[in-house]
Amino acid sequence: MSSGELQRSAILSTLILLRAVTGFPGDGRAVWSRNPHVSPVNESQLFLYDTFPKNFLWGVGTGAFQVEGSWEKDGKGPSIWDQFIHTHLRTVNSSEGASDSYIFLEKDVTALDFLGVSFYQFSISWPRLFPDGIVANANAKGLQYYNALLDALVLRNIEPMVTLYYWDLPWALQEKYGGWKNESLVEIFNDYATYCFKTFGDRVKYWITIHNPYLVAWHGYGTGIHAPGEKGKVADVYAVGHHLIKAHSKVWHNYNRNFRPHQKGHLSITLGSHWIEPNKSENTMDILKCQQSMVSVLGWFASPIYGDGDYPEVMKDKLLSLLPVFSEAEKSEVKGTADFFAFSFGPNNFKPPNTMAKMGQNVSLNLREVLNWIKLEYGDPQILIAENGWFTDSHVKTEDTTAIYMMKNFLNQVLQAIKFDGIHVFGYTAWSLLDGFEWQDAYLTRRGLFYVDFNSEQKERKPKSSARYYKQIIQENGFLLKESIPDVKGRFPCDFSWGVTESVIKPESVASSPQFNDPHLYLWNVTGNRLLRRVEGVLLKTRSAQCTDFLSIKTQLEMLVRMKVTHYRFALDWPSILPTGNLSAVNRQALRYYRCVVSEGLKLGISPMVTLYYPTHARLGLPAPLLHAGGWLHPATAQAFQDYAGLCFRELGDLVKLWITINEPNRLSHVYNRTSNDTYRAAHNLLLAHARVWHLYDRRYRPSQRGALSLSLHADWAEPANPFAESHQQAAERFLQFEIGWFAEPIFRGGDYPRAMREHIAARKAQGLSASALPRFTAEESRLVRGAADFHALNHFTTRLVVHESLRGSRYDADRDARFLQDITCPSSPTRLAVVPWGQRRVLRWMRERYGDLDVYITANGIDDPSPENDGLRMYYLEKYLQEALKAYLIDKVKIKGYYAFKLTEEKSKPRFGFFTPEFKAKSSTQFYNKLISSSGFPPANSSAGCSQIQRSTECAICLFLVQKKPLIFFSCCFFFTLVLLLSVTILHKRKRRKFWQAEKLQHIPLRQDHKRVLS
């Protein structure tokens, strides 16, 4: 690079950076400069349930070459794409057939009727009207087809929106002139447009001159992946773009001058683009690269038309002589030649990835942000989404589930842009009406709302799930919240258990401080090395450690009091209590520690819910001898568990009123996953173990201890990912049977596994898909497990979207024949837990309807929040899920007795589920949760305090102060009493001295001779 070019580049960079800092008007880079730390649960970022403006236009589109077929019939001439298929896409037979819209016009119109659209965007095939591209006598058959289509649309009150050029240039013009490289096409295109205005303009009020000129120039003459397939000459690419802009401009002026006055129509050009996000939102250079990326694609055509009539400065300085130059007259001619901003945002703008102008930044599908960029860059124009949608693989027929969620996401981003950002979007075009020819992908992908079997004769249009979904959106004019009702006001009952859950607590073997077991005296070398030095030969008396001497207990209590919870759920560590797995070696110190946890909590008004066994994927939690003997695959483990439970009941039962035997036994498939039969056998033994423990408690301990006992099930809700597919609805119900019914059915209902589960596993086995088999309960075992629980205990975290998928293999996960889909429109956590509050209410109702109207405890409910302090996602989650719990209590009359938030503290290097950091620092959600507790839910405004709220709050504040300041209070008391003692001694001493001096003075007073001196 020459020194002059270097200097020019430096000046340009300085100007651009200066503009980035100052943020001049018309600067789209302000989009990336917004606060990058906006909460994902900020109202403006959440999925918006609302409606579009009253007169919003709903449409659907097609491209002539993609759907018409009949490429040689009725006098149609060849296009550059017909030639391209024969020379570059040899694996594709031809475009013959496709969806045959040219033949089956009525079927297309019927499809439009099904959707209920207000407009239909289609393109006219230039070579079908004029086979050689030159306007002379129009092809009668082609003219008849388009007249018939327009008449059919007008008859149905469907507004036609006509694109003049959608890439199918007549081959004759390519051969004779070299296509769009030749400026002669500007005039030829204007002649073609004039004919269309004259012939069809009485019925057409919306015209598009050219569809996505960027792709025409870049892929047609640069990368060569589009027709005419030329590549390598960058100058040709920009020459083509230049001619396309001039062609559009000429046609716009032609329409504006000669046709608009009496046809009253509107005309624009469809511009397409990607979107891109900076690697670092606070990095000015990354933002600059994003701006350059957008300017080089969308700005290439938008700046001349919607801006100042010329190319962006960035392009002119970068491309120099490669970029054609507009004269001043041409600038005036080009500027303002669009009545609205027609914008295309679809997969063709993102493919192939290696041809995109990414500039090292991150490609994004954020339609809302690119609409904001257009608004800032081009003066807040009226915008039509002229093409939007995504694609599916060719094997997908009518169940295009992914397309539903892509459409949902894109459409809601448009709605957010309208409602929150004030962007004037007046219409939306879903792409495409039909499956068809997808350019360089040919027939390998599908984009239609209607499925077409290309090999069939009649080419029936079968509505896909996305068509049904789009129809629903059009009918409702947006998104209505059907899954849940608005928030309610009310309180939970006064005896409601407000709790927090912790996993396994490891017991401390000795007190945290050595002062209680070390009898030696130490001197502190204050002026020297500041170390303690033992005084030899001096022994002091010690005392046994007290509960409050355990540092971990003290820390837990401080956190619990700060949260204002009334209940604390934690799990015992079985190996710590019984290292050998049997009663031959009982760790009394561990039992004493757990008793301290319970008793100290009770002193502060915090009742325990104790879990006996808490296995996890990382740690099965069994004593080593039992683990080595086969764990839960061995029936003897159930007897060992019963012995262990009996010990805990004896030692702790007088203080514990709520027991959980096993936490999430329905998740042990993560551990016993060698085969499905291992999974089912381990689960069977777990069920029997739980039942034995329940009967032991019921028979021997309940009469005196008066507690309740159950097991805690993982209970995520399931919804069909595709609400229009029966197979998905069946898969969702099947998932619930395998996930919850697996354990709930034997205990709360019939003493056996769910019938649906047995039948499905048997059917898979009969088909040779697996060798799975559920164990059988004996009559005695069935009686043992039936009714062996006092309440429903549910761990609920999220709602799963379930897709039916037939799987082969003898594993528990395969037996369900289901996979999960993530809804990208839902807020979610780093571990991909979707926030779907209404799912909790549904699972509560489902449990009651199927398994009886028992008391319910939500024993774990929470989400991982990446924020170390201000955990806004968790606060949003708590509020919304507790709202759904309140609705279940007040409206559905579910007997909810308690709610336990998950969890007290987070663990290092693990998902951040905790209210407190590993260093025991409280997050914002702690205060948020204790406010909910203090209010007993969501009381109406100006309501009186309930459940002795003020008293409880005061008591808790005093408790917290006493617990946190106990050493200081003790020291202060000692200091005070010492001070009082010293003052008393001093006062007493002074009184004695005063009396003494008074006596001394008396000795020197003269007496009369008859008086005697008497001294006391």
PDB file of C-alpha atoms in Angstrom, residues 555-677:
ATOM      1  CA  THR A 555     -23.055 -19.836  58.731  1.00  0.00           C
ATOM      2  CA  GLN A 556     -26.145 -21.747  57.605  1.00  0.00           C
ATOM      3  CA  LEU A 557     -28.270 -20.192  60.325  1.00  0.00           C
ATOM      4  CA  GLU A 558     -27.122 -16.698  59.408  1.00  0.00           C
ATOM      5  CA  MET A 559     -28.119 -17.282  55.779  1.00  0.00           C
ATOM      6  CA  LEU A 560     -31.473 -18.832  56.706  1.00  0.00           C
ATOM      7  CA  VAL A 561     -32.410 -16.037  59.076  1.00  0.00           C
ATOM      8  CA  ARG A 562     -31.440 -13.503  56.474  1.00  0.00           C
ATOM      9  CA  MET A 563     -33.799 -15.171  53.995  1.00  0.00           C
ATOM     10  CA  LYS A 564     -36.646 -15.200  56.573  1.00  0.00           C
ATOM     11  CA  VAL A 565     -37.611 -18.739  55.613  1.00  0.00           C
ATOM     12  CA  THR A 566     -39.757 -20.823  57.906  1.00  0.00           C
ATOM     13  CA  HIS A 567     -38.468 -24.186  56.654  1.00  0.00           C
ATOM     14  CA  TYR A 568     -35.127 -25.606  55.605  1.00  0.00           C
ATOM     15  CA  ARG A 569     -34.815 -28.701  53.461  1.00  0.00           C
ATOM     16  CA  PHE A 570     -31.475 -30.465  53.532  1.00  0.00           C
ATOM     17  CA  ALA A 571     -30.155 -33.986  53.011  1.00  0.00           C
ATOM     18  CA  LEU A 572     -28.222 -36.271  55.321  1.00  0.00           C
ATOM     19  CA  ASP A 573     -25.076 -37.985  54.129  1.00  0.00           C
ATOM     20  CA  TRP A 574     -25.676 -41.737  54.433  1.00  0.00           C
ATOM     21  CA  PRO A 575     -21.960 -42.747  54.156  1.00  0.00           C
ATOM     22  CA  SER A 576     -21.019 -40.309  56.927  1.00  0.00           C
ATOM     23  CA  ILE A 577     -23.582 -41.776  59.342  1.00  0.00           C
ATOM     24  CA  LEU A 578     -23.047 -45.436  58.446  1.00  0.00           C
ATOM     25  CA  PRO A 579     -19.624 -45.811  56.806  1.00  0.00           C
ATOM     26  CA  THR A 580     -19.985 -49.596  56.585  1.00  0.00           C
ATOM     27  CA  GLY A 581     -23.537 -49.430  55.280  1.00  0.00           C
ATOM     28  CA  ASN A 582     -24.976 -51.226  58.337  1.00  0.00           C
ATOM     29  CA  LEU A 583     -25.574 -50.540  62.019  1.00  0.00           C
ATOM     30  CA  SER A 584     -22.306 -52.150  63.150  1.00  0.00           C
ATOM     31  CA  ALA A 585     -20.513 -48.797  63.009  1.00  0.00           C
ATOM     32  CA  VAL A 586     -22.630 -45.720  63.705  1.00  0.00           C
ATOM     33  CA  ASN A 587     -20.972 -42.318  63.491  1.00  0.00           C
ATOM     34  CA  ARG A 588     -22.532 -40.686  66.547  1.00  0.00           C
ATOM     35  CA  GLN A 589     -20.657 -37.455  65.954  1.00  0.00           C
ATOM     36  CA  ALA A 590     -22.312 -37.092  62.527  1.00  0.00           C
ATOM     37  CA  LEU A 591     -25.732 -37.711  64.058  1.00  0.00           C
ATOM     38  CA  ARG A 592     -24.992 -35.146  66.752  1.00  0.00           C
ATOM     39  CA  TYR A 593     -24.000 -32.624  64.086  1.00  0.00           C
ATOM     40  CA  TYR A 594     -27.283 -33.122  62.188  1.00  0.00           C
ATOM     41  CA  ARG A 595     -29.227 -32.858  65.427  1.00  0.00           C
ATOM     42  CA  CYS A 596     -27.473 -29.562  66.041  1.00  0.00           C
ATOM     43  CA  VAL A 597     -28.506 -28.306  62.589  1.00  0.00           C
ATOM     44  CA  VAL A 598     -32.131 -29.156  63.330  1.00  0.00           C
ATOM     45  CA  SER A 599     -32.264 -27.964  66.938  1.00  0.00           C
ATOM     46  CA  GLU A 600     -30.497 -24.665  66.305  1.00  0.00           C
ATOM     47  CA  GLY A 601     -32.828 -23.980  63.402  1.00  0.00           C
ATOM     48  CA  LEU A 602     -35.870 -24.694  65.554  1.00  0.00           C
ATOM     49  CA  LYS A 603     -34.658 -22.182  68.123  1.00  0.00           C
ATOM     50  CA  LEU A 604     -34.906 -19.560  65.377  1.00  0.00           C
ATOM     51  CA  GLY A 605     -38.318 -20.750  64.202  1.00  0.00           C
ATOM     52  CA  ILE A 606     -36.970 -22.646  61.168  1.00  0.00           C
ATOM     53  CA  SER A 607     -38.454 -26.125  60.818  1.00  0.00           C
ATOM     54  CA  PRO A 608     -36.577 -28.876  58.981  1.00  0.00           C
ATOM     55  CA  MET A 609     -37.555 -31.056  56.040  1.00  0.00           C
ATOM     56  CA  VAL A 610     -34.946 -33.804  56.071  1.00  0.00           C
ATOM     57  CA  THR A 611     -34.025 -35.913  53.045  1.00  0.00           C
ATOM     58  CA  LEU A 612     -32.539 -39.296  53.886  1.00  0.00           C
ATOM     59  CA  TYR A 613     -30.969 -40.051  50.520  1.00  0.00           C
ATOM     60  CA  TYR A 614     -29.936 -37.512  47.856  1.00  0.00           C
ATOM     61  CA  PRO A 615     -28.162 -39.167  44.920  1.00  0.00           C
ATOM     62  CA  THR A 616     -26.770 -37.100  42.030  1.00  0.00           C
ATOM     63  CA  HIS A 617     -25.324 -37.841  38.636  1.00  0.00           C
ATOM     64  CA  ALA A 618     -21.822 -37.118  39.951  1.00  0.00           C
ATOM     65  CA  ARG A 619     -22.186 -38.961  43.288  1.00  0.00           C
ATOM     66  CA  LEU A 620     -24.482 -41.883  43.966  1.00  0.00           C
ATOM     67  CA  GLY A 621     -24.274 -41.239  47.716  1.00  0.00           C
ATOM     68  CA  LEU A 622     -24.133 -44.869  48.928  1.00  0.00           C
ATOM     69  CA  PRO A 623     -21.774 -46.243  51.590  1.00  0.00           C
ATOM     70  CA  ALA A 624     -18.795 -47.827  49.847  1.00  0.00           C
ATOM     71  CA  PRO A 625     -19.606 -51.455  50.808  1.00  0.00           C
ATOM     72  CA  LEU A 626     -23.118 -51.150  49.380  1.00  0.00           C
ATOM     73  CA  LEU A 627     -21.828 -49.466  46.250  1.00  0.00           C
ATOM     74  CA  HIS A 628     -19.280 -52.232  45.647  1.00  0.00           C
ATOM     75  CA  ALA A 629     -21.951 -54.861  46.183  1.00  0.00           C
ATOM     76  CA  GLY A 630     -23.983 -53.532  43.245  1.00  0.00           C
ATOM     77  CA  GLY A 631     -25.766 -50.569  44.753  1.00  0.00           C
ATOM     78  CA  TRP A 632     -29.439 -50.375  43.884  1.00  0.00           C
ATOM     79  CA  LEU A 633     -29.170 -53.288  41.504  1.00  0.00           C
ATOM     80  CA  HIS A 634     -28.901 -55.492  44.606  1.00  0.00           C
ATOM     81  CA  PRO A 635     -32.121 -55.993  46.636  1.00  0.00           C
ATOM     82  CA  ALA A 636     -30.134 -56.011  49.901  1.00  0.00           C
ATOM     83  CA  THR A 637     -29.578 -52.266  49.535  1.00  0.00           C
ATOM     84  CA  ALA A 638     -33.275 -51.721  50.227  1.00  0.00           C
ATOM     85  CA  GLN A 639     -32.956 -53.479  53.604  1.00  0.00           C
ATOM     86  CA  ALA A 640     -29.829 -51.462  54.419  1.00  0.00           C
ATOM     87  CA  PHE A 641     -31.727 -48.282  53.594  1.00  0.00           C
ATOM     88  CA  GLN A 642     -34.526 -49.301  55.941  1.00  0.00           C
ATOM     89  CA  ASP A 643     -32.037 -49.832  58.788  1.00  0.00           C
ATOM     90  CA  TYR A 644     -30.424 -46.477  58.090  1.00  0.00           C
ATOM     91  CA  ALA A 645     -33.808 -44.728  58.016  1.00  0.00           C
ATOM     92  CA  GLY A 646     -34.835 -46.318  61.301  1.00  0.00           C
ATOM     93  CA  LEU A 647     -31.670 -45.004  62.944  1.00  0.00           C
ATOM     94  CA  CYS A 648     -32.406 -41.481  61.681  1.00  0.00           C
ATOM     95  CA  PHE A 649     -36.001 -41.649  62.912  1.00  0.00           C
ATOM     96  CA  ARG A 650     -34.821 -42.685  66.401  1.00  0.00           C
ATOM     97  CA  GLU A 651     -32.126 -40.040  66.647  1.00  0.00           C
ATOM     98  CA  LEU A 652     -33.819 -37.082  64.919  1.00  0.00           C
ATOM     99  CA  GLY A 653     -37.505 -37.901  64.660  1.00  0.00           C
ATOM    100  CA  ASP A 654     -38.557 -36.059  67.779  1.00  0.00           C
ATOM    101  CA  LEU A 655     -37.455 -32.828  66.069  1.00  0.00           C
ATOM    102  CA  VAL A 656     -38.341 -33.551  62.420  1.00  0.00           C
ATOM    103  CA  LYS A 657     -41.939 -33.502  61.179  1.00  0.00           C
ATOM    104  CA  LEU A 658     -41.337 -33.681  57.418  1.00  0.00           C
ATOM    105  CA  TRP A 659     -39.280 -36.465  55.861  1.00  0.00           C
ATOM    106  CA  ILE A 660     -38.228 -37.192  52.272  1.00  0.00           C
ATOM    107  CA  THR A 661     -36.908 -40.702  51.776  1.00  0.00           C
ATOM    108  CA  ILE A 662     -35.281 -40.330  48.356  1.00  0.00           C
ATOM    109  CA  ASN A 663     -34.706 -37.273  46.208  1.00  0.00           C
ATOM    110  CA  GLU A 664     -35.525 -37.726  42.511  1.00  0.00           C
ATOM    111  CA  PRO A 665     -35.358 -41.511  42.183  1.00  0.00           C
ATOM    112  CA  ASN A 666     -36.755 -41.019  38.665  1.00  0.00           C
ATOM    113  CA  ARG A 667     -33.444 -39.438  37.654  1.00  0.00           C
ATOM    114  CA  LEU A 668     -31.215 -42.399  38.561  1.00  0.00           C
ATOM    115  CA  SER A 669     -31.279 -43.382  34.869  1.00  0.00           C
ATOM    116  CA  HIS A 670     -28.315 -41.028  34.561  1.00  0.00           C
ATOM    117  CA  VAL A 671     -26.305 -43.428  36.761  1.00  0.00           C
ATOM    118  CA  TYR A 672     -27.704 -46.891  35.999  1.00  0.00           C
ATOM    119  CA  ASN A 673     -27.665 -46.384  32.269  1.00  0.00           C
ATOM    120  CA  ARG A 674     -25.736 -49.368  30.927  1.00  0.00           C
ATOM    121  CA  THR A 675     -29.034 -50.830  29.752  1.00  0.00           C
ATOM    122  CA  SER A 676     -32.649 -49.893  30.269  1.00  0.00           C
ATOM    123  CA  ASN A 677     -33.181 -53.062  32.302  1.00  0.00           C
TER     124      ASN A 677
END
